RNA sequence: GCCGACGUAGCUCAGUGGUAGAGCAGCGGUUUCGUAAACCGCUGGCCGGGAGUUCGAAUCUCCCCGUCGGCUCCA
């Protein structure tokens, strides 16, 4: 037990060393890669000798050895080595990954190492003073990981663990993990009968059940309304197109790996669409465009299909068929900044409406290999950055991480397990307008090339719905709930009255239902309503029928009030507008 | 795709070489009840698929498929 709290990053990194020390003792000859601290914990990558692997069952033994080493109170001893010395030492130890790392360290930089008992590691530090100074840790699971994340490199085995300043904090964290598992969207999807995935259907393809479809419709209706309000024009485009179109757009050149194979129709090859941009471009170029028509904002809820490797599929968050809330903005260069700003405002508004007040913004700029002229890149990057800054938003700059065809802003939100998922993206494209020879006639009577922006706000209906479910733990706000009110009768005698109330609520625009379970006890129906996370349960017995009221139980606040039907409608209206 | 784990009824899970089980759900009946589970009964399984070992396999071995945790990639 340490009284003073150690910086968590240091603590976790030191725990990673402790774990590596234990692994090296238990598996002599193990090679080790990197072992950083990460959010909520740490990991270390290993390659065991003789092609052996450890599994989750080895973790308790490793943990036990870690505790044993802690008992020895080994110091974390720092030393600085000359480059040649370090290379020699790690070659002697047979640690090829460390040798690789040293070779990547720029000349002239200090090479520091840490020794903990017999364990010797290349490491920048800092560390806790000794192994006993780690109050609480736990190993969590193993995973495969390529060296340098490169699939041409050997695959190492990674052990993930977590470490905290006290047992209580560790317990709290483990509890948090358990809570997160409970609000996993895949579990909620089944429990609330929202969607399913089926082996018979095929991987990464989603079946939206009636409840899920209801929520999606509400989201889509809201989305369309907002887009019309902000000067977007809604369009529809097909699901397939001639292969030639994908040649022209360049997708077959740089995106073919993610596209499904061709199908032949009357000797002509067609492809299922992985993106909508070429279609929207064809709409733009279907006739001569004037500068007066710019900016032209074309939006569509577009279902696309992309091949994803089987190991990457994940519930609704990573699928093969999904519906993007896609839009393409064609504008003049001097309109670019205002357009980006408009999109950013829209992202924030949209996210806030769905309860996401914290988003993470990344700005990715020009990579080494890039299409388009430098001044276009500069203009676009400046537009993106200024739009972020004038809104007072934080962002992370990723230099050189942009696509080859343009810089971009990505917006991430997090799932229940803390994993980051990209949703909104605002992406300039200097490539496609060029390839399709897009132009508009300017005030000067001459043809000019428009700038083009791809953007999505929610990302895809599937992913957004998944993250949304986890965000609310399945208890969606009133306006999104598939069933907003259930009317529960004390006995079957009140069924007619309940159906009448339901009809009035439906008429007022709410989704209300009367559970069809003759003879079932009220308590059972209440329990079902609670488990289904229906926001309001209107209990109706003799008293309510006589008084023309409903005894409203809020499943969220646990509150209970008697309301007349008009009052009930008024209350629902108010809440639906706000939440 | 790669590394590891897992796959038993619709769901959650028990069953480690000797006749496939429980709870919930579903169905049938009885019950008409005041804020989180009424009672009784019934149905339901090629134990993911295939091959092998064995007198005998849910159980042991191999291959395949799928799922999960990661790696890479991405909305």
XYZ file of C-alpha atoms (C1' of nucleotides) in Angstrom:
654
model
C 0.000 0.000 0.000
C 1.540 3.255 -1.006
C 0.216 6.343 0.644
C 1.208 8.731 -2.103
C -0.448 8.419 -5.481
C 1.925 7.743 -8.320
C 1.308 9.114 -11.756
C -0.823 6.440 -13.420
C 1.157 6.383 -16.642
C 4.379 5.714 -14.781
C 2.696 3.157 -12.577
C 1.268 1.272 -15.529
C 4.435 1.366 -17.520
C 6.301 -0.001 -14.524
C 3.688 -2.733 -14.191
C 4.292 -3.627 -17.840
C 7.978 -4.097 -16.978
C 7.057 -6.172 -13.962
C 4.872 -8.358 -16.161
C 7.623 -8.738 -18.743
C 10.010 -9.728 -15.978
C 7.557 -12.406 -14.850
C 7.025 -13.666 -18.388
C 10.779 -13.883 -18.968
C 11.196 -15.911 -15.803
C 8.366 -18.270 -16.672
C 9.240 -18.540 -20.358
C 13.019 -18.365 -20.644
C 14.056 -17.095 -24.042
C 10.921 -15.019 -24.549
C 11.496 -12.021 -26.774
C 9.737 -8.808 -25.925
C 8.564 -5.987 -28.135
C 7.008 -2.856 -26.713
C 5.151 -2.396 -23.455
C 3.578 1.024 -23.111
C 0.966 2.356 -20.759
C -2.355 2.958 -22.472
C -5.676 4.394 -21.442
C -6.770 2.477 -18.311
C -3.836 0.097 -18.371
C -0.869 -1.253 -20.242
C 0.234 -4.051 -22.518
C 3.411 -5.817 -23.466
C 4.100 -7.805 -26.634
C 5.996 -11.089 -26.521
C 7.241 -13.785 -28.828
C 7.704 -17.068 -27.003
C 10.513 -19.418 -27.975
C 9.853 -22.448 -30.102
C 6.647 -21.098 -31.547
C 4.744 -21.609 -28.308
C 1.929 -19.307 -27.279
C 0.366 -18.490 -24.026
C -3.340 -18.326 -23.509
C -5.612 -16.632 -21.009
C -5.057 -19.611 -18.715
C -1.421 -18.618 -18.296
C -2.379 -15.235 -16.908
C -2.959 -16.324 -13.277
C 0.492 -17.935 -13.206
C 2.083 -14.779 -14.630
C 0.210 -12.658 -12.106
C 1.384 -14.905 -9.283
C 4.971 -14.562 -10.459
C 4.537 -10.799 -10.625
C 3.490 -10.744 -6.977
C 6.439 -12.912 -6.131
C 8.809 -10.505 -7.868
C 7.151 -7.636 -6.032
C 8.135 -9.349 -2.795
C 11.776 -9.073 -3.826
C 11.461 -5.286 -3.990
C 13.729 -5.025 -7.025
C 14.742 -1.498 -7.968
C 14.027 -0.002 -11.377
C 17.603 0.951 -12.215
C 18.232 3.375 -15.029
C 21.372 3.325 -17.133
C 22.400 5.174 -20.269
C 24.239 3.364 -22.978
C 26.104 4.306 -26.075
C 24.344 3.161 -29.197
C 26.898 0.477 -30.068
C 26.885 -0.738 -26.513
C 23.109 -1.018 -26.449
C 23.042 -2.867 -29.759
C 25.665 -5.271 -28.512
C 23.841 -5.918 -25.275
C 20.446 -6.608 -26.842
C 22.013 -8.758 -29.558
C 23.688 -10.727 -26.792
C 20.310 -11.107 -25.069
C 18.779 -12.282 -28.340
C 16.225 -9.462 -28.303
C 15.821 -8.729 -31.996
C 12.856 -6.411 -31.480
C 14.878 -4.217 -29.150
C 17.684 -4.166 -31.704
C 15.140 -3.080 -34.289
C 13.931 -0.312 -31.974
C 17.444 0.940 -31.258
C 18.151 1.086 -34.967
C 15.129 3.344 -35.322
C 16.310 5.764 -32.635
C 17.808 8.829 -34.320
C 21.579 9.352 -33.975
C 22.573 11.457 -31.028
C 19.535 10.681 -28.906
C 20.137 9.270 -25.440
C 19.542 5.538 -25.220
C 18.351 4.632 -21.771
C 17.649 1.239 -20.283
C 16.079 -0.037 -17.119
C 16.980 -3.096 -15.129
C 14.523 -4.749 -12.777
C 16.064 -7.804 -11.199
C 17.174 -9.911 -14.138
C 14.915 -8.126 -16.568
C 16.696 -5.619 -18.768
C 14.774 -3.375 -21.118
C 15.276 -0.534 -23.521
C 13.123 2.170 -22.053
C 12.745 5.899 -21.810
C 11.226 5.738 -18.328
C 10.347 7.065 -15.871
C 9.473 4.325 -13.435
C 8.391 3.816 -9.866
C 11.397 3.223 -7.565
C 10.824 -0.474 -6.931
C 8.480 -3.329 -7.822
C 6.782 -3.235 -4.454
C 5.519 0.267 -5.219
C 2.707 -0.982 -7.426
C -0.390 -1.155 -5.211
C -2.882 -2.972 -7.450
C -2.846 -4.586 -10.852
C -4.577 -7.279 -12.861
C -3.895 -8.978 -16.159
C -6.941 -8.921 -18.400
C -6.551 -10.775 -21.666
C -4.245 -11.799 -24.468
C -4.355 -10.840 -28.125
C -2.287 -11.116 -31.248
C -0.493 -8.051 -32.525
C 1.863 -7.594 -35.443
C 5.253 -6.111 -34.777
C 4.870 -2.411 -35.572
C 1.270 -3.176 -36.468
C 2.509 -4.356 -39.833
C 1.022 -7.575 -41.101
C 4.180 -8.458 -43.009
C 6.028 -8.508 -39.675
C 5.928 -11.372 -37.155
C 2.866 -11.624 -34.992
C 3.567 -11.233 -31.306
C 1.323 -12.025 -28.431
C 0.078 -9.139 -26.431
C -1.005 -9.268 -22.811
C -3.273 -6.483 -21.645
C -3.452 -5.514 -18.005
C -4.413 -2.653 -15.776
C -2.836 -1.049 -12.722
C -4.100 1.412 -10.130
C -3.009 3.245 -7.036
C -5.217 1.168 -4.775
C -7.188 -2.027 -4.733
C -10.356 0.046 -4.394
C -9.598 1.898 -7.630
C -8.836 -1.370 -9.372
C -12.118 -2.852 -8.173
C -13.956 0.219 -9.362
C -12.364 -0.119 -12.776
C -13.271 -3.803 -13.034
C -16.815 -2.883 -12.081
C -16.805 -0.262 -14.810
C -15.732 -2.917 -17.325
C -18.592 -5.128 -16.215
C -21.071 -2.245 -16.586
C -19.739 -1.586 -20.050
C -20.277 -5.201 -21.000
C -23.876 -4.886 -19.909
C -24.453 -1.962 -22.223
C -22.759 -3.562 -25.190
C -24.995 -2.694 -28.147
C -25.007 -6.280 -29.362
C -26.521 -7.436 -26.100
C -28.997 -4.551 -26.041
C -29.916 -5.234 -29.641
C -31.076 -8.697 -28.697
C -32.635 -7.825 -25.371
C -34.638 -4.926 -26.768
C -35.357 -6.724 -30.046
C -33.805 -3.943 -32.129
C -31.680 -5.742 -34.696
C -29.887 -8.984 -35.404
C -27.036 -10.385 -37.427
C -27.352 -13.818 -38.905
C -24.872 -16.401 -39.984
C -27.360 -17.532 -42.609
C -27.529 -13.997 -43.972
C -23.795 -13.444 -44.046
C -21.308 -11.588 -41.931
C -21.584 -7.862 -41.427
C -25.123 -7.577 -42.755
C -27.759 -6.129 -40.460
C -31.411 -7.010 -39.994
C -33.258 -4.061 -38.490
C -36.178 -5.400 -36.447
C -39.375 -3.343 -36.097
C -38.171 -1.635 -32.903
C -34.803 -0.765 -34.385
C -36.376 0.351 -37.627
C -38.673 2.682 -35.694
C -35.708 4.364 -34.043
C -33.906 4.574 -37.349
C -36.917 6.187 -38.981
C -37.032 8.818 -36.245
C -33.334 9.515 -36.705
C -33.715 9.715 -40.469
C -36.722 12.009 -40.282
C -34.795 14.335 -38.023
C -31.807 14.156 -40.345
C -33.834 15.038 -43.427
C -35.513 17.954 -41.665
C -32.176 19.375 -40.570
C -30.720 19.033 -44.030
C -33.560 20.816 -45.754
C -33.337 23.542 -43.147
C -29.664 24.039 -43.947
C -30.004 24.253 -47.691
C -29.228 20.678 -48.664
C -31.057 19.037 -51.517
C -32.014 15.411 -50.973
C -31.364 12.908 -53.726
C -31.629 9.182 -54.392
C -29.128 7.144 -56.379
C -28.865 3.461 -57.388
C -26.995 0.664 -55.671
C -24.936 -0.416 -58.659
C -23.148 1.280 -61.498
C -21.169 0.305 -64.565
C -17.617 -0.607 -63.813
C -16.501 2.170 -66.095
C -17.871 4.734 -63.667
C -15.637 3.329 -60.936
C -12.708 3.481 -63.339
C -13.401 7.128 -63.994
C -13.837 7.956 -60.326
C -10.604 6.171 -59.503
C -12.188 3.808 -56.983
C -11.096 0.740 -58.905
C -7.603 2.090 -58.685
C -7.358 2.863 -54.993
C -10.389 1.274 -53.350
C -10.774 -2.003 -55.247
C -9.802 -4.102 -52.207
C -12.920 -2.957 -50.446
C -15.259 -3.355 -53.421
C -17.290 -6.438 -54.217
C -16.601 -8.215 -57.458
C -18.272 -7.396 -60.754
C -21.581 -8.774 -62.015
C -22.373 -8.996 -65.663
C -25.469 -7.561 -67.274
C -25.785 -7.894 -71.068
C -22.036 -8.137 -71.404
C -21.474 -5.027 -69.318
C -19.774 -5.211 -65.928
C -21.406 -3.583 -62.939
C -20.268 -3.069 -59.365
C -22.147 -2.579 -56.120
C -21.435 0.868 -54.787
C -19.013 1.361 -51.921
C -19.550 5.138 -52.029
C -21.982 7.629 -53.476
C -19.708 10.372 -54.683
C -19.655 9.396 -58.379
C -23.449 9.413 -58.429
C -23.692 12.839 -56.885
C -21.045 14.037 -59.279
C -23.149 12.781 -62.190
C -26.073 14.777 -60.845
C -23.895 17.865 -60.668
C -22.580 17.356 -64.169
C -25.933 16.407 -65.711
C -26.121 19.937 -67.081
C -24.109 23.092 -67.178
C -23.872 24.698 -63.742
C -23.734 28.373 -62.945
C -21.856 29.941 -60.049
C -25.297 31.072 -58.905
C -26.127 27.428 -58.076
C -23.165 27.126 -55.749
C -22.727 25.941 -53.164
C -24.662 22.896 -54.219
C -25.222 20.494 -51.364
C -26.487 17.054 -52.346
C -27.430 14.705 -49.526
C -28.585 11.131 -49.372
C -29.033 8.322 -46.901
C -27.107 5.965 -49.092
C -26.670 2.260 -48.517
C -23.244 1.104 -49.576
C -21.381 -2.179 -49.425
C -17.732 -2.597 -48.619
C -15.706 -5.726 -48.167
C -14.247 -5.892 -44.671
C -12.081 -8.722 -43.487
C -14.025 -11.166 -41.363
C -11.873 -10.622 -38.293
C -12.727 -6.932 -38.235
C -16.515 -7.212 -38.188
C -18.035 -6.037 -34.939
C -21.770 -5.855 -34.256
C -23.222 -2.727 -35.794
C -19.990 -0.823 -35.407
C -18.145 -2.565 -38.192
C -20.283 -4.062 -40.931
C -20.206 -4.766 -44.648
C -23.479 -3.170 -45.667
C -24.319 0.188 -44.181
C -26.182 3.394 -44.803
C -24.102 6.532 -44.813
C -25.681 9.871 -44.131
C -23.739 11.136 -47.034
C -23.511 14.516 -48.698
C -21.313 16.195 -51.240
C -20.836 19.896 -51.395
C -19.737 21.512 -54.614
C -18.556 25.058 -54.097
C -16.269 27.818 -55.303
C -12.909 28.112 -53.506
C -13.970 31.318 -51.733
C -16.966 29.477 -50.286
C -14.956 26.608 -48.840
C -14.445 27.950 -45.358
C -18.074 28.924 -44.855
C -19.142 25.481 -46.040
C -16.821 23.693 -43.657
C -18.002 25.935 -40.847
C -21.608 25.131 -41.709
C -20.897 21.423 -41.593
C -19.091 21.707 -38.263
C -22.030 23.582 -36.773
C -24.311 20.914 -38.079
C -22.161 18.145 -36.599
C -22.240 19.768 -33.196
C -25.957 20.398 -33.312
C -26.686 16.908 -34.497
C -24.446 15.287 -31.885
C -25.887 17.425 -29.121
C -29.394 16.462 -30.156
C -28.405 12.835 -29.674
C -26.788 13.502 -26.329
C -23.146 13.533 -27.401
C -21.648 16.647 -25.944
C -18.113 15.385 -26.053
C -16.555 14.572 -29.367
C -12.942 14.269 -30.393
C -11.810 16.110 -33.496
C -8.813 15.166 -35.624
C -7.435 17.306 -38.423
C -5.386 15.389 -40.978
C -3.228 17.243 -43.445
C -1.386 16.638 -46.675
C 0.479 13.357 -46.964
C 3.739 12.882 -48.839
C 2.006 11.490 -51.901
C -0.895 13.716 -52.805
C -3.066 14.727 -55.734
C -4.079 18.336 -56.369
C -2.197 21.598 -56.396
C -0.447 22.884 -53.302
C -2.468 26.079 -53.140
C -5.682 24.055 -53.059
C -4.334 22.013 -50.148
C -3.341 25.155 -48.315
C -6.709 26.747 -48.886
C -8.571 23.651 -47.775
C -6.423 23.005 -44.714
C -6.783 26.630 -43.670
C -10.546 26.408 -44.126
C -10.735 23.324 -41.929
C -8.512 24.693 -39.209
C -10.148 28.108 -39.069
C -13.590 26.574 -38.917
C -12.537 24.508 -35.917
C -10.839 27.386 -34.186
C -13.559 29.972 -34.644
C -15.832 27.501 -32.872
C -13.425 27.282 -29.972
C -13.095 23.527 -30.393
C -10.088 21.444 -29.439
C -8.548 19.273 -32.068
C -5.645 16.976 -32.623
C -3.442 17.655 -35.621
C -2.325 14.619 -37.608
C 0.233 15.963 -40.042
C 0.483 13.942 -43.224
C -2.448 11.728 -42.276
C -4.871 13.118 -44.845
C -6.059 11.076 -47.819
C -4.042 11.488 -50.991
C -6.932 13.423 -52.499
C -7.519 15.954 -49.725
C -7.275 17.007 -46.072
C -9.999 16.073 -43.625
C -11.579 16.457 -40.228
C -12.658 13.295 -38.431
C -14.980 13.311 -35.471
C -14.857 10.376 -33.058
C -17.188 9.275 -30.319
C -16.628 6.421 -27.882
C -18.431 3.173 -27.256
C -19.209 1.601 -23.890
C -15.817 -0.074 -23.745
C -14.072 3.213 -24.409
C -13.207 2.322 -27.981
C -13.119 5.247 -30.382
C -15.337 5.158 -33.439
C -15.191 7.541 -36.305
C -18.536 9.052 -37.143
C -18.578 12.445 -38.786
C -15.985 13.278 -41.365
C -15.424 16.339 -43.530
C -13.148 15.558 -46.416
C -11.925 17.666 -49.307
C -11.503 15.915 -52.617
C -9.222 17.360 -55.310
C -9.186 14.141 -57.237
C -12.683 13.345 -58.402
C -13.639 16.801 -59.746
C -10.502 16.515 -61.846
C -11.249 12.996 -63.062
C -14.819 13.864 -63.976
C -13.797 17.210 -65.424
C -16.297 19.061 -63.252
C -16.847 22.727 -63.960
C -19.185 25.591 -63.417
C -19.515 28.866 -65.270
C -18.316 31.777 -63.164
C -19.456 35.385 -63.103
C -16.651 35.987 -65.562
C -18.309 33.719 -68.083
C -15.441 31.258 -67.911
C -15.432 27.631 -66.794
C -14.007 26.952 -63.343
C -13.409 23.771 -61.395
C -15.556 23.522 -58.258
C -14.166 22.342 -54.948
C -15.767 19.216 -53.612
C -16.342 18.178 -50.002
C -17.484 14.724 -48.882
C -19.104 14.807 -45.513
C -21.104 12.662 -43.192
C -22.460 13.671 -39.805
C -23.520 10.434 -38.182
C -21.153 8.294 -40.232
C -23.492 5.439 -40.868
C -26.897 4.605 -39.496
C -25.571 1.255 -38.261
C -22.533 2.517 -36.409
C -24.287 5.564 -35.055
C -27.170 3.488 -33.787
C -24.726 1.114 -32.103
C -22.868 3.905 -30.357
C -26.144 5.635 -29.493
C -27.460 2.491 -27.815
C -24.350 2.141 -25.709
C -24.339 5.819 -24.902
C -27.799 5.561 -23.375
C -27.400 1.997 -22.173
C -30.488 1.177 -24.230
C -32.656 3.698 -22.359
C -33.160 5.972 -25.353
C -34.596 9.422 -24.734
C -38.325 9.765 -25.206
C -38.224 11.098 -28.760
C -36.173 8.093 -29.908
C -37.818 5.311 -27.936
C -39.450 2.704 -30.158
C -42.360 2.492 -27.723
C -42.840 5.691 -25.780
C -45.759 4.771 -23.580
C -47.221 1.443 -22.582
C -50.699 1.416 -21.117
C -50.990 -1.263 -18.500
C -54.347 -2.304 -17.155
C -54.870 -3.637 -13.671
C -57.363 -6.141 -15.014
C -58.768 -6.908 -18.452
C -61.858 -4.835 -17.615
C -59.918 -1.650 -18.406
C -58.666 -2.786 -21.819
C -61.159 -0.768 -23.858
C -60.354 2.406 -21.990
C -56.606 1.730 -22.393
C -56.987 1.195 -26.127
C -58.846 4.497 -26.302
C -56.017 6.305 -24.505
C -53.468 4.658 -26.799
C -55.416 5.838 -29.823
C -55.429 9.399 -28.531
C -51.696 9.277 -27.915
C -51.084 7.885 -31.387
C -53.213 10.653 -32.792
C -51.076 13.163 -30.952
C -48.041 11.656 -32.682
C -46.731 9.336 -29.986
C -45.904 5.667 -30.125
C -48.157 4.023 -27.565
C -49.203 0.450 -27.074
C -51.275 -1.763 -24.855
C -49.497 -5.047 -24.087
C -51.604 -7.859 -25.454
C -51.383 -10.236 -22.528
C -54.872 -11.130 -21.328
C -55.027 -12.339 -17.741
C -51.437 -11.377 -16.998
C -50.848 -9.573 -13.748
C -50.135 -5.880 -13.753
C -46.850 -6.452 -11.936
C -45.610 -8.726 -14.679
C -46.490 -6.193 -17.368
C -44.744 -3.441 -15.438
C -41.659 -5.574 -15.137
C -41.683 -6.280 -18.862
C -42.086 -2.589 -19.608
C -39.190 -1.766 -17.319
C -36.964 -4.366 -18.915
C -37.934 -3.128 -22.372
C -36.879 0.329 -21.165
C -40.172 1.926 -22.175
C -39.900 5.500 -20.826
C -43.456 5.701 -19.504
C -45.880 3.118 -18.214
C -49.439 4.336 -17.827
C -51.184 2.189 -15.253
C -54.940 2.057 -15.577
C -57.296 0.559 -13.039
C -60.900 1.218 -11.992
C -60.005 4.576 -10.464
C -58.372 5.876 -13.635
C -61.228 4.749 -15.858
C -63.719 6.535 -13.602
C -61.663 9.719 -13.401
C -60.556 9.678 -17.049
C -56.887 9.643 -16.027
C -53.708 7.600 -16.254
C -51.383 6.756 -13.392
C -48.080 7.506 -15.051
C -44.948 5.689 -13.953
C -41.697 7.091 -15.236
C -39.258 4.231 -15.610
C -36.370 6.681 -15.776
C -37.069 8.830 -12.733
C -39.112 6.311 -10.819
C -41.724 9.007 -10.363
C -45.445 8.299 -10.272
C -48.203 10.833 -11.020
C -51.863 10.821 -11.921
C -52.568 12.814 -15.079
C -55.523 13.580 -17.315
C -55.040 12.533 -20.935
C -54.511 16.096 -22.165
C -51.990 16.722 -19.409
C -50.215 13.520 -20.352
C -49.970 14.562 -23.993
C -48.711 17.976 -22.999
C -46.057 16.489 -20.781
C -44.867 14.061 -23.449
C -44.728 16.885 -26.014
C -42.555 18.955 -23.751
C -40.134 16.173 -23.023
C -39.913 14.901 -26.587
C -38.983 18.374 -27.788
C -36.216 18.732 -25.225
C -34.541 15.403 -24.754
C -6.607 -12.365 -43.175
C -3.431 -13.168 -38.618
C -2.825 -14.640 -32.849
C -5.707 -16.493 -28.758
C -10.341 -18.082 -26.542
C -15.173 -19.855 -27.167
C -19.504 -22.575 -29.814
C -24.900 -27.514 -25.507
C -32.902 -25.460 -26.442
C -34.897 -18.705 -28.840
C -31.809 -16.494 -24.307
C -28.454 -17.400 -19.834
C -25.860 -21.516 -18.478
C -24.871 -26.843 -16.005
C -23.132 -31.354 -17.791
C -15.053 -34.010 -18.876
C -15.870 -41.237 -22.047
C -21.637 -44.731 -20.396
C -29.677 -43.101 -21.954
C -28.779 -34.680 -23.133
C -30.316 -31.048 -18.129
C -32.103 -26.266 -15.397
C -34.118 -21.294 -15.282
C -36.308 -17.744 -18.435
C -38.892 -17.329 -23.170
C -42.817 -20.021 -26.223
C -47.529 -22.936 -26.262
C -52.173 -24.860 -23.429
C -55.085 -24.262 -19.116
C -56.490 -21.947 -14.362
C -56.259 -16.930 -12.217
C -58.771 -10.756 -13.278
C -55.119 -9.223 -9.327
C -53.041 -1.524 -7.880
C -46.719 -0.247 -9.538
C -40.323 -5.001 -11.263
C -41.789 -12.121 -12.214
C -49.452 -15.683 -10.203
C -50.044 -21.165 -10.500
C -50.194 -26.022 -13.117
C -48.865 -28.591 -17.462
C -46.523 -29.195 -22.354
C -43.354 -28.439 -26.425
C -38.511 -27.609 -27.626
C -31.544 -30.136 -28.966
C -27.739 -33.871 -35.548
C -24.432 -30.725 -28.099
C -21.735 -25.336 -34.843
C -20.372 -28.870 -39.361
C -17.225 -32.928 -41.116
C -13.633 -36.739 -40.364
C -10.996 -39.801 -36.837
C -9.825 -42.564 -31.934
C -13.090 -45.894 -28.955
C -17.413 -51.395 -27.554
C -19.325 -46.412 -26.719
C -17.902 -39.185 -27.979
C -21.397 -33.095 -26.023
C -16.798 -34.845 -23.567
C -10.418 -37.002 -26.714
C -7.687 -35.693 -31.818
C -7.647 -33.203 -36.685
C -9.960 -30.046 -40.485
C -13.745 -26.456 -41.656
C -17.499 -22.655 -40.306
C -19.046 -18.959 -36.939
C -18.608 -15.755 -32.608
C -15.632 -12.996 -29.061
C -10.873 -10.168 -27.526
C -7.047 -7.840 -30.231
C -3.638 -6.444 -34.714
C -4.273 -3.993 -39.686
C -8.007 -1.045 -42.149
C -12.126 2.065 -41.827
C -18.311 4.999 -41.701
